[in-house]
């Protein structure tokens, strides 16, 4: 059986007009080919759909049933075509995003996600919190479409777009001796004299490496007094007087009583935030839309 959509459209036109001539005019074809197509359709489905004589055309019981089904089939095809077009435009579908624990505190990222959600409410967004290195395997397998992470070594299948750079800062508790450098900035070498609250190595992998390299380059051997897995916990421990911490600018969006943030005076170090994707996999249109929005917002932010 090789019924085509045109057979259904031809039949519907005849069934609605109950006249082959008017149906042919409506379809912009001549009457003989239309009659042949209807006859071919009836032969293929092995059922008489129309009663016809020199004066009248009417639907048989099988024709009445087939007309209802034909309407439904064409409606489903049109709906499928509309959905496919909307998916191509990134208006429908799913989007899986990997993100680090500090991503929710990056204003430019959260603003873009909020705008994306408002613009494309029918895209199902799946957020997966993972540290930078944990995002690499699911990016390779396609479990996540894009990853928002810190700079790290990537396998050849992955590439990145630099979103922005975050300067490093020092978090101290209220009344700490280093607060005398709040206006001028603190020399990183002075941190060697104070206990440090730090990420657990397996949790904040990229940030851990960056900060350790930063201290090592300055000749500082850190005195790690406490380790924690969450940014909020680290700042809570700092507030409790358990030590100081080196953080990035996005941390300062966390409003915790008893915490002060100080810039460095003698270094201009920053942590890069990347948007990472798999070059060997086609990026869904939904992911392309979010990528464009992120880049646009960051470029506009730089212009301000």
CSV table of C-alpha atoms in Angstrom, one decimal:
chain,number,residue,atom,x,y,z
A,1,UNK,CA,0.0,0.0,0.0
A,2,UNK,CA,1.4,3.4,-1.0
A,3,UNK,CA,-1.1,5.9,0.0
A,4,UNK,CA,0.4,9.5,-0.1
A,5,UNK,CA,-0.8,12.6,1.6
A,6,UNK,CA,-2.0,14.0,-1.7
A,7,UNK,CA,-4.4,11.1,-2.0
A,8,UNK,CA,-5.9,12.1,1.3
A,9,UNK,CA,-6.1,15.8,0.3
A,10,UNK,CA,-7.8,14.8,-3.0
A,11,UNK,CA,-10.3,12.6,-1.2
A,12,UNK,CA,-11.1,15.3,1.4
A,13,UNK,CA,-11.7,17.9,-1.4
A,14,UNK,CA,-14.2,15.6,-3.2
A,15,UNK,CA,-15.8,14.5,0.1
A,16,UNK,CA,-16.3,18.2,1.1
A,17,UNK,CA,-17.5,19.4,-2.3
A,18,UNK,CA,-19.4,16.2,-3.3
A,19,UNK,CA,-18.6,17.2,-6.8
A,20,UNK,CA,-15.6,16.2,-8.9
A,21,UNK,CA,-15.5,19.3,-11.0
A,22,UNK,CA,-15.6,21.7,-8.1
A,23,UNK,CA,-13.0,19.6,-6.2
A,24,UNK,CA,-10.7,19.6,-9.3
A,25,UNK,CA,-11.0,23.4,-9.5
A,26,UNK,CA,-10.2,23.7,-5.8
A,27,UNK,CA,-7.1,21.5,-6.2
A,28,UNK,CA,-6.0,23.3,-9.4
A,29,UNK,CA,-6.0,20.0,-11.4
A,30,UNK,CA,-8.1,18.7,-14.1
A,31,UNK,CA,-11.0,16.3,-13.4
A,32,UNK,CA,-9.8,13.1,-15.1
A,33,UNK,CA,-6.6,12.8,-13.1
A,34,UNK,CA,-8.6,13.5,-9.9
A,35,UNK,CA,-11.0,10.7,-10.7
A,36,UNK,CA,-8.1,8.4,-11.4
A,37,UNK,CA,-6.4,9.2,-8.1
A,38,UNK,CA,-9.7,8.5,-6.1
A,39,UNK,CA,-10.1,5.2,-7.9
A,40,UNK,CA,-6.5,4.3,-7.2
A,41,UNK,CA,-7.0,5.1,-3.5
A,42,UNK,CA,-10.1,2.9,-3.3
A,43,UNK,CA,-8.3,0.1,-5.0
A,44,UNK,CA,-5.4,0.4,-2.6
A,45,UNK,CA,-7.5,0.3,0.6
A,46,UNK,CA,-9.9,-2.3,-1.0
A,47,UNK,CA,-13.0,-0.2,-0.1
A,48,UNK,CA,-15.5,1.9,-1.9
A,49,UNK,CA,-15.4,5.4,-0.5
A,50,UNK,CA,-17.8,7.3,-2.8
A,51,UNK,CA,-21.1,6.5,-4.6
A,52,UNK,CA,-21.1,8.4,-7.8
A,53,UNK,CA,-23.4,8.7,-10.9
A,54,UNK,CA,-23.9,11.3,-13.5
A,55,UNK,CA,-25.7,13.6,-11.1
A,56,UNK,CA,-24.6,13.0,-7.5
A,57,UNK,CA,-21.6,12.1,-5.4
A,58,UNK,CA,-22.0,10.8,-1.9
A,59,UNK,CA,-20.0,9.2,0.8
A,60,UNK,CA,-20.3,5.5,1.6
A,61,UNK,CA,-20.2,4.4,5.2
A,62,UNK,CA,-16.6,3.4,4.7
A,63,UNK,CA,-16.0,6.9,3.1
A,64,UNK,CA,-17.5,8.6,6.2
A,65,UNK,CA,-15.1,6.7,8.5
A,66,UNK,CA,-12.1,7.3,6.1
A,67,UNK,CA,-12.9,11.0,6.0
A,68,UNK,CA,-12.6,11.3,9.8
A,69,UNK,CA,-9.3,9.4,9.8
A,70,UNK,CA,-8.0,11.5,6.9
A,71,UNK,CA,-8.7,14.7,8.8
A,72,UNK,CA,-6.8,13.3,11.8
A,73,UNK,CA,-3.9,12.1,9.8
A,74,UNK,CA,-3.4,15.5,8.0
A,75,UNK,CA,-3.8,17.3,11.3
A,76,UNK,CA,-1.1,15.1,12.9
A,77,UNK,CA,1.2,15.7,10.0
A,78,UNK,CA,0.7,19.4,10.2
A,79,UNK,CA,1.2,19.4,14.0
A,80,UNK,CA,4.4,17.3,13.6
A,81,UNK,CA,5.7,19.7,10.9
A,82,UNK,CA,5.0,22.7,13.2
A,83,UNK,CA,6.8,21.0,16.1
A,84,UNK,CA,9.8,20.1,13.9
A,85,UNK,CA,10.0,23.7,12.7
A,86,UNK,CA,9.8,25.0,16.3
A,87,UNK,CA,12.5,22.6,17.4
A,88,UNK,CA,14.7,23.8,14.5
A,89,UNK,CA,14.2,27.4,15.8
A,90,UNK,CA,15.0,26.2,19.4
A,91,UNK,CA,11.5,26.9,20.7
A,92,UNK,CA,10.8,23.3,21.7
A,93,UNK,CA,12.9,20.3,22.9
A,94,UNK,CA,15.2,19.7,25.8
A,95,UNK,CA,18.5,21.3,27.0
A,96,UNK,CA,20.9,19.7,29.5
A,97,UNK,CA,23.4,21.9,31.2
A,98,UNK,CA,26.3,21.1,33.4
A,99,UNK,CA,27.3,23.8,35.9
A,100,UNK,CA,29.6,24.2,38.9
A,101,UNK,CA,28.5,25.1,42.4
A,102,UNK,CA,29.5,28.7,41.9
A,103,UNK,CA,27.5,29.2,38.7
A,104,UNK,CA,24.3,30.2,40.4
A,105,UNK,CA,26.2,33.2,41.8
A,106,UNK,CA,27.4,34.4,38.4
A,107,UNK,CA,25.1,37.3,37.6
A,108,UNK,CA,25.7,37.3,33.9
A,109,UNK,CA,24.9,33.5,33.7
A,110,UNK,CA,21.8,33.6,35.8
A,111,UNK,CA,20.5,36.6,34.0
A,112,UNK,CA,20.9,34.8,30.7
A,113,UNK,CA,19.2,31.6,32.0
A,114,UNK,CA,16.3,33.7,33.3
A,115,UNK,CA,15.9,35.4,29.9
A,116,UNK,CA,16.1,32.1,28.1
A,117,UNK,CA,13.4,30.6,30.3
A,118,UNK,CA,11.1,33.6,29.6
A,119,UNK,CA,11.7,33.4,25.9
A,120,UNK,CA,11.5,29.7,25.5
A,121,UNK,CA,9.2,28.4,28.2
A,122,UNK,CA,8.5,25.1,26.3
A,123,UNK,CA,12.1,24.0,26.3
A,124,UNK,CA,12.7,21.5,29.2
A,125,UNK,CA,15.9,22.6,30.9
A,126,UNK,CA,17.8,20.0,32.9
A,127,UNK,CA,20.5,21.4,35.2
A,128,UNK,CA,23.3,19.1,36.5
A,129,UNK,CA,25.6,20.3,39.2
A,130,UNK,CA,29.1,18.9,38.7
A,131,UNK,CA,32.6,20.2,39.2
A,132,UNK,CA,34.6,21.1,36.2
A,133,UNK,CA,36.3,17.8,35.6
A,134,UNK,CA,33.1,15.8,36.3
A,135,UNK,CA,31.4,17.6,33.4
A,136,UNK,CA,33.9,16.2,30.8
A,137,UNK,CA,32.6,12.6,30.5
A,138,UNK,CA,28.9,13.6,30.1
A,139,UNK,CA,29.9,16.2,27.5
A,140,UNK,CA,31.7,13.4,25.6
A,141,UNK,CA,28.7,11.0,25.7
A,142,UNK,CA,26.1,13.6,25.1
A,143,UNK,CA,24.4,13.3,28.5
A,144,UNK,CA,24.8,17.1,28.7
A,145,UNK,CA,24.7,19.5,25.8
A,146,UNK,CA,26.9,22.3,27.2
A,147,UNK,CA,28.9,22.9,30.3
A,148,UNK,CA,29.6,26.0,32.3
A,149,UNK,CA,32.9,25.4,34.0
A,150,UNK,CA,36.3,26.8,35.0
A,151,UNK,CA,39.3,26.6,32.7
A,152,UNK,CA,40.9,23.2,32.6
A,153,UNK,CA,42.6,20.8,30.1
A,154,UNK,CA,40.0,19.5,27.6
A,155,UNK,CA,40.1,16.4,25.4
A,156,UNK,CA,40.3,17.1,21.7
A,157,UNK,CA,36.6,16.5,21.1
A,158,UNK,CA,35.6,19.4,23.4
A,159,UNK,CA,36.0,23.1,22.7
A,160,UNK,CA,35.1,26.2,24.6
A,161,UNK,CA,33.9,29.8,24.4
A,162,UNK,CA,35.4,32.1,27.0
A,163,UNK,CA,32.5,33.8,28.8
A,164,UNK,CA,34.4,36.1,31.2
A,165,UNK,CA,37.1,36.3,33.8
A,166,UNK,CA,36.6,36.6,37.5
A,167,UNK,CA,39.2,38.2,39.7
A,168,UNK,CA,40.4,36.4,42.8
A,169,UNK,CA,39.6,38.0,46.2
A,170,UNK,CA,40.2,37.3,49.9
A,171,UNK,CA,37.2,36.5,52.2
A,172,UNK,CA,37.9,37.4,55.9
A,173,UNK,CA,35.7,37.6,59.0
A,174,UNK,CA,34.7,40.8,60.7
A,175,UNK,CA,37.5,42.2,62.7
A,176,UNK,CA,40.3,40.3,61.0
A,177,UNK,CA,43.8,42.0,60.9
A,178,UNK,CA,43.8,41.9,57.1
A,179,UNK,CA,40.9,44.3,57.0
A,180,UNK,CA,43.3,47.2,57.3
A,181,UNK,CA,44.1,46.5,53.6
A,182,UNK,CA,40.4,46.7,52.6
A,183,UNK,CA,40.9,49.9,50.7
A,184,UNK,CA,44.4,49.4,49.4
A,185,UNK,CA,44.3,45.7,48.7
A,186,UNK,CA,46.2,43.0,50.4
A,187,UNK,CA,49.6,41.5,49.3
A,188,UNK,CA,49.1,37.8,48.6
A,189,UNK,CA,52.2,36.9,50.4
A,190,UNK,CA,50.6,38.0,53.7
A,191,UNK,CA,48.2,35.1,53.5
A,192,UNK,CA,51.0,32.7,54.5
A,193,UNK,CA,50.5,33.9,58.1
A,194,UNK,CA,46.8,32.9,58.4
A,195,UNK,CA,44.8,29.6,58.4
A,196,UNK,CA,43.0,28.9,55.2
A,197,UNK,CA,39.5,27.5,54.6
A,198,UNK,CA,39.6,25.7,51.3
A,199,UNK,CA,37.7,23.5,48.8
A,200,UNK,CA,38.0,19.8,49.1
A,201,UNK,CA,40.3,18.6,46.3
A,202,UNK,CA,37.7,16.3,44.8
A,203,UNK,CA,34.9,18.9,44.8
A,204,UNK,CA,36.3,22.2,43.5
A,205,UNK,CA,38.8,20.6,41.2
A,206,UNK,CA,39.6,23.5,38.7
A,207,UNK,CA,39.3,26.2,41.3
A,208,UNK,CA,41.4,24.2,43.7
A,209,UNK,CA,44.2,23.9,41.2
A,210,UNK,CA,44.0,27.5,40.2
A,211,UNK,CA,44.2,28.8,43.7
A,212,UNK,CA,47.0,26.4,44.6
A,213,UNK,CA,49.0,27.6,41.5
A,214,UNK,CA,48.3,31.2,42.5
A,215,UNK,CA,49.7,30.7,46.0
A,216,UNK,CA,52.7,28.6,44.8
A,217,UNK,CA,53.6,31.3,42.2
A,218,UNK,CA,53.6,33.8,45.0
A,219,UNK,CA,55.8,31.6,47.2
A,220,UNK,CA,53.1,31.0,49.7
A,221,UNK,CA,52.6,27.6,51.4
A,222,UNK,CA,49.0,27.6,52.6
A,223,UNK,CA,48.0,26.6,56.1
A,224,UNK,CA,44.8,24.7,55.3
A,225,UNK,CA,42.8,24.5,58.5
A,226,UNK,CA,39.4,23.4,57.2
A,227,UNK,CA,38.1,21.9,53.9
A,228,UNK,CA,34.5,22.0,52.7
A,229,UNK,CA,32.6,20.9,49.6
A,230,UNK,CA,30.3,23.9,49.2
A,231,UNK,CA,31.0,27.6,48.6
A,232,UNK,CA,28.3,28.5,51.2
A,233,UNK,CA,30.0,26.2,53.8
A,234,UNK,CA,33.4,27.8,53.1
A,235,UNK,CA,32.1,31.3,53.8
A,236,UNK,CA,30.2,30.1,56.8
A,237,UNK,CA,33.4,28.7,58.3
A,238,UNK,CA,35.2,32.0,57.5
A,239,UNK,CA,32.4,33.9,59.2
A,240,UNK,CA,32.8,31.6,62.3
A,241,UNK,CA,36.5,32.6,62.5
A,242,UNK,CA,37.9,29.3,61.3
A,243,UNK,CA,40.2,31.0,58.8
A,244,UNK,CA,40.3,33.1,55.6
A,245,UNK,CA,39.6,32.0,52.1
A,246,UNK,CA,40.6,32.8,48.5
A,247,UNK,CA,37.5,33.1,46.4
A,248,UNK,CA,36.3,34.5,43.0
A,249,UNK,CA,34.2,37.6,42.6
A,250,UNK,CA,30.9,35.6,42.1
A,251,UNK,CA,31.2,34.5,45.7
A,252,UNK,CA,30.6,38.1,46.8
A,253,UNK,CA,27.0,37.8,45.8
A,254,UNK,CA,26.5,35.5,48.8
A,255,UNK,CA,25.4,37.8,51.6
A,256,UNK,CA,26.6,36.3,54.9
A,257,UNK,CA,26.9,38.3,58.1
A,258,UNK,CA,30.4,38.9,59.3
A,259,UNK,CA,32.1,38.4,56.0
A,260,UNK,CA,34.3,41.0,54.2
A,261,UNK,CA,35.9,40.8,50.8
A,262,UNK,CA,39.4,42.3,50.0
A,263,UNK,CA,41.1,42.7,46.6
A,264,UNK,CA,44.7,41.7,46.0
A,265,UNK,CA,47.1,44.6,45.6
A,266,UNK,CA,50.1,42.9,43.9
A,267,UNK,CA,48.5,40.4,41.5
A,268,UNK,CA,46.0,40.6,38.7
A,269,UNK,CA,45.0,37.0,38.6
A,270,UNK,CA,41.6,35.8,37.6
A,271,UNK,CA,39.7,32.6,36.9
A,272,UNK,CA,38.2,32.0,33.5
A,273,UNK,CA,34.6,30.8,33.1
A,274,UNK,CA,34.0,28.7,30.0
A,275,UNK,CA,31.1,27.5,28.0
A,276,UNK,CA,32.1,24.0,26.8
A,277,UNK,CA,30.6,21.9,24.1
A,278,UNK,CA,31.4,18.8,22.0
A,279,UNK,CA,32.6,19.6,18.5
A,280,UNK,CA,31.8,16.0,17.4
A,281,UNK,CA,28.1,16.3,18.2
A,282,UNK,CA,25.5,18.5,16.6
A,283,UNK,CA,24.5,21.2,19.1
A,284,UNK,CA,20.7,21.3,19.6
A,285,UNK,CA,19.0,24.5,18.5
A,286,UNK,CA,18.0,25.1,22.1
A,287,UNK,CA,21.6,25.0,23.2
A,288,UNK,CA,22.6,27.3,20.3
A,289,UNK,CA,20.0,29.9,21.4
A,290,UNK,CA,21.3,29.8,25.0
A,291,UNK,CA,24.9,30.1,23.8
A,292,UNK,CA,24.0,33.1,21.7
A,293,UNK,CA,22.2,34.7,24.6
A,294,UNK,CA,25.1,34.2,27.0
A,295,UNK,CA,27.6,35.6,24.6
A,296,UNK,CA,25.3,38.6,23.7
A,297,UNK,CA,24.7,39.4,27.4
A,298,UNK,CA,28.5,39.2,28.2
A,299,UNK,CA,29.5,41.4,25.2
A,300,UNK,CA,26.8,44.0,26.2
A,301,UNK,CA,28.0,43.9,29.8
A,302,UNK,CA,31.6,44.6,28.7
A,303,UNK,CA,30.4,47.6,26.7
A,304,UNK,CA,28.8,49.2,29.7
